[in-house]
């Protein structure tokens, strides 16, 4: 059974950095994608970033406009694991962050519906 687990959330000040980690277990993922989404209180879930790979090659990395240049997604080679490095955090980044696994590495990486498995979420709170 596939499981997706996030870690690394916390409470920080504006301008600080955090690194989230996501690990998928239960299946060999030689060709897959992992995405990060977030949901702020009272708002819809939104796409944050994604990375897709095939064997050791990264097929692509994508970012929402709101986080471009501040957030960076990376994959740990040979592991079903990605990091989301979040720099220069802003209060509007406050949300629950969810990691999701796409077994097909779809080109519709910003659509939550293409993801097969989801983590429970990790809270990120950015104070002014």
XYZ file of C-alpha atoms in Angstrom:
128
model
C 0.000 0.000 0.000
C 1.375 3.382 -0.975
C 1.786 5.978 1.722
C 2.773 9.609 1.366
C 4.129 11.434 4.387
C 5.111 15.086 4.715
C 7.301 16.651 7.339
C 9.072 19.898 8.093
C 6.299 22.381 8.749
C 6.404 24.892 11.551
C 5.952 28.466 12.650
C 8.388 31.088 11.390
C 8.737 34.822 10.906
C 8.286 36.572 7.585
C 11.504 36.331 5.584
C 12.543 33.023 7.138
C 12.997 29.724 5.343
C 11.613 26.241 5.823
C 12.201 22.967 4.057
C 9.400 20.478 3.677
C 10.059 16.846 2.894
C 7.799 14.264 1.314
C 8.398 10.547 1.188
C 6.362 7.949 -0.639
C 6.618 4.327 0.387
C 5.134 1.037 -0.665
C 5.993 1.073 -4.331
C 8.944 1.517 -6.668
C 8.559 4.828 -8.451
C 10.871 4.899 -11.431
C 8.455 7.124 -13.344
C 6.281 9.431 -11.292
C 5.586 12.936 -10.204
C 5.176 14.566 -6.834
C 3.363 17.769 -6.228
C 2.854 20.195 -3.394
C -0.465 21.877 -2.817
C -1.614 24.134 -0.026
C -4.840 25.203 1.528
C -5.105 28.377 3.527
C -7.985 28.937 5.949
C -11.124 29.829 4.049
C -9.521 29.287 0.659
C -9.453 26.595 -1.987
C -6.576 24.191 -2.257
C -4.000 25.498 -4.707
C -1.025 24.152 -6.578
C 2.391 25.148 -5.301
C 5.072 23.123 -7.070
C 5.739 19.788 -8.705
C 8.527 17.637 -10.022
C 8.366 14.628 -12.308
C 10.998 12.095 -13.143
C 11.756 8.986 -15.128
C 14.512 6.853 -13.632
C 17.256 9.320 -12.757
C 16.149 12.037 -15.174
C 14.046 14.947 -14.020
C 11.263 15.513 -16.538
C 10.329 18.910 -15.231
C 9.790 21.208 -12.298
C 6.884 23.617 -12.127
C 5.869 26.391 -9.771
C 2.855 28.522 -9.093
C 3.411 32.181 -9.902
C 2.983 33.121 -6.241
C 6.064 31.126 -5.229
C 8.354 31.383 -8.255
C 11.818 32.477 -7.276
C 11.195 31.729 -3.588
C 10.298 28.033 -3.503
C 12.367 25.242 -5.016
C 11.455 21.599 -5.405
C 14.082 18.915 -5.635
C 14.130 15.159 -5.782
C 16.429 12.886 -3.859
C 17.784 10.568 -6.522
C 16.962 6.883 -6.168
C 14.501 7.691 -3.414
C 10.812 8.371 -3.541
C 11.424 11.676 -1.866
C 11.199 15.349 -2.688
C 12.018 18.493 -0.791
C 10.289 21.834 -1.017
C 12.687 24.579 -0.016
C 10.707 27.666 0.899
C 12.636 30.919 1.172
C 11.587 34.460 1.998
C 8.341 33.220 3.454
C 5.429 35.612 3.594
C 2.337 35.643 5.814
C 0.271 34.721 2.776
C 2.196 31.446 2.573
C 0.475 30.357 5.771
C -1.402 27.172 4.953
C -1.521 23.454 5.341
C 0.825 21.987 2.772
C 0.018 18.668 1.167
C 2.255 16.396 -0.825
C 0.744 14.210 -3.512
C 1.975 11.389 -5.716
C 1.150 11.037 -9.387
C 1.965 7.568 -10.701
C 1.731 8.723 -14.326
C 3.788 11.941 -14.159
C 0.963 13.727 -15.913
C 1.501 16.939 -17.794
C -1.475 18.327 -15.858
C 0.732 18.682 -12.819
C -1.233 21.589 -11.375
C -4.511 19.666 -11.342
C -5.127 17.911 -8.055
C -7.216 15.270 -9.816
C -4.225 13.631 -11.484
C -2.638 12.715 -8.167
C -3.215 9.235 -6.859
C -2.083 9.457 -3.263
C -2.013 12.294 -0.759
C -0.318 12.949 2.524
C -2.025 14.187 5.650
C -0.550 17.660 5.398
C 1.877 19.742 7.403
C 1.145 23.187 8.777
C 3.218 26.208 7.848
C 2.540 29.426 9.722
C 4.328 32.657 8.829
C 4.022 35.541 11.244
C 4.564 39.194 10.341
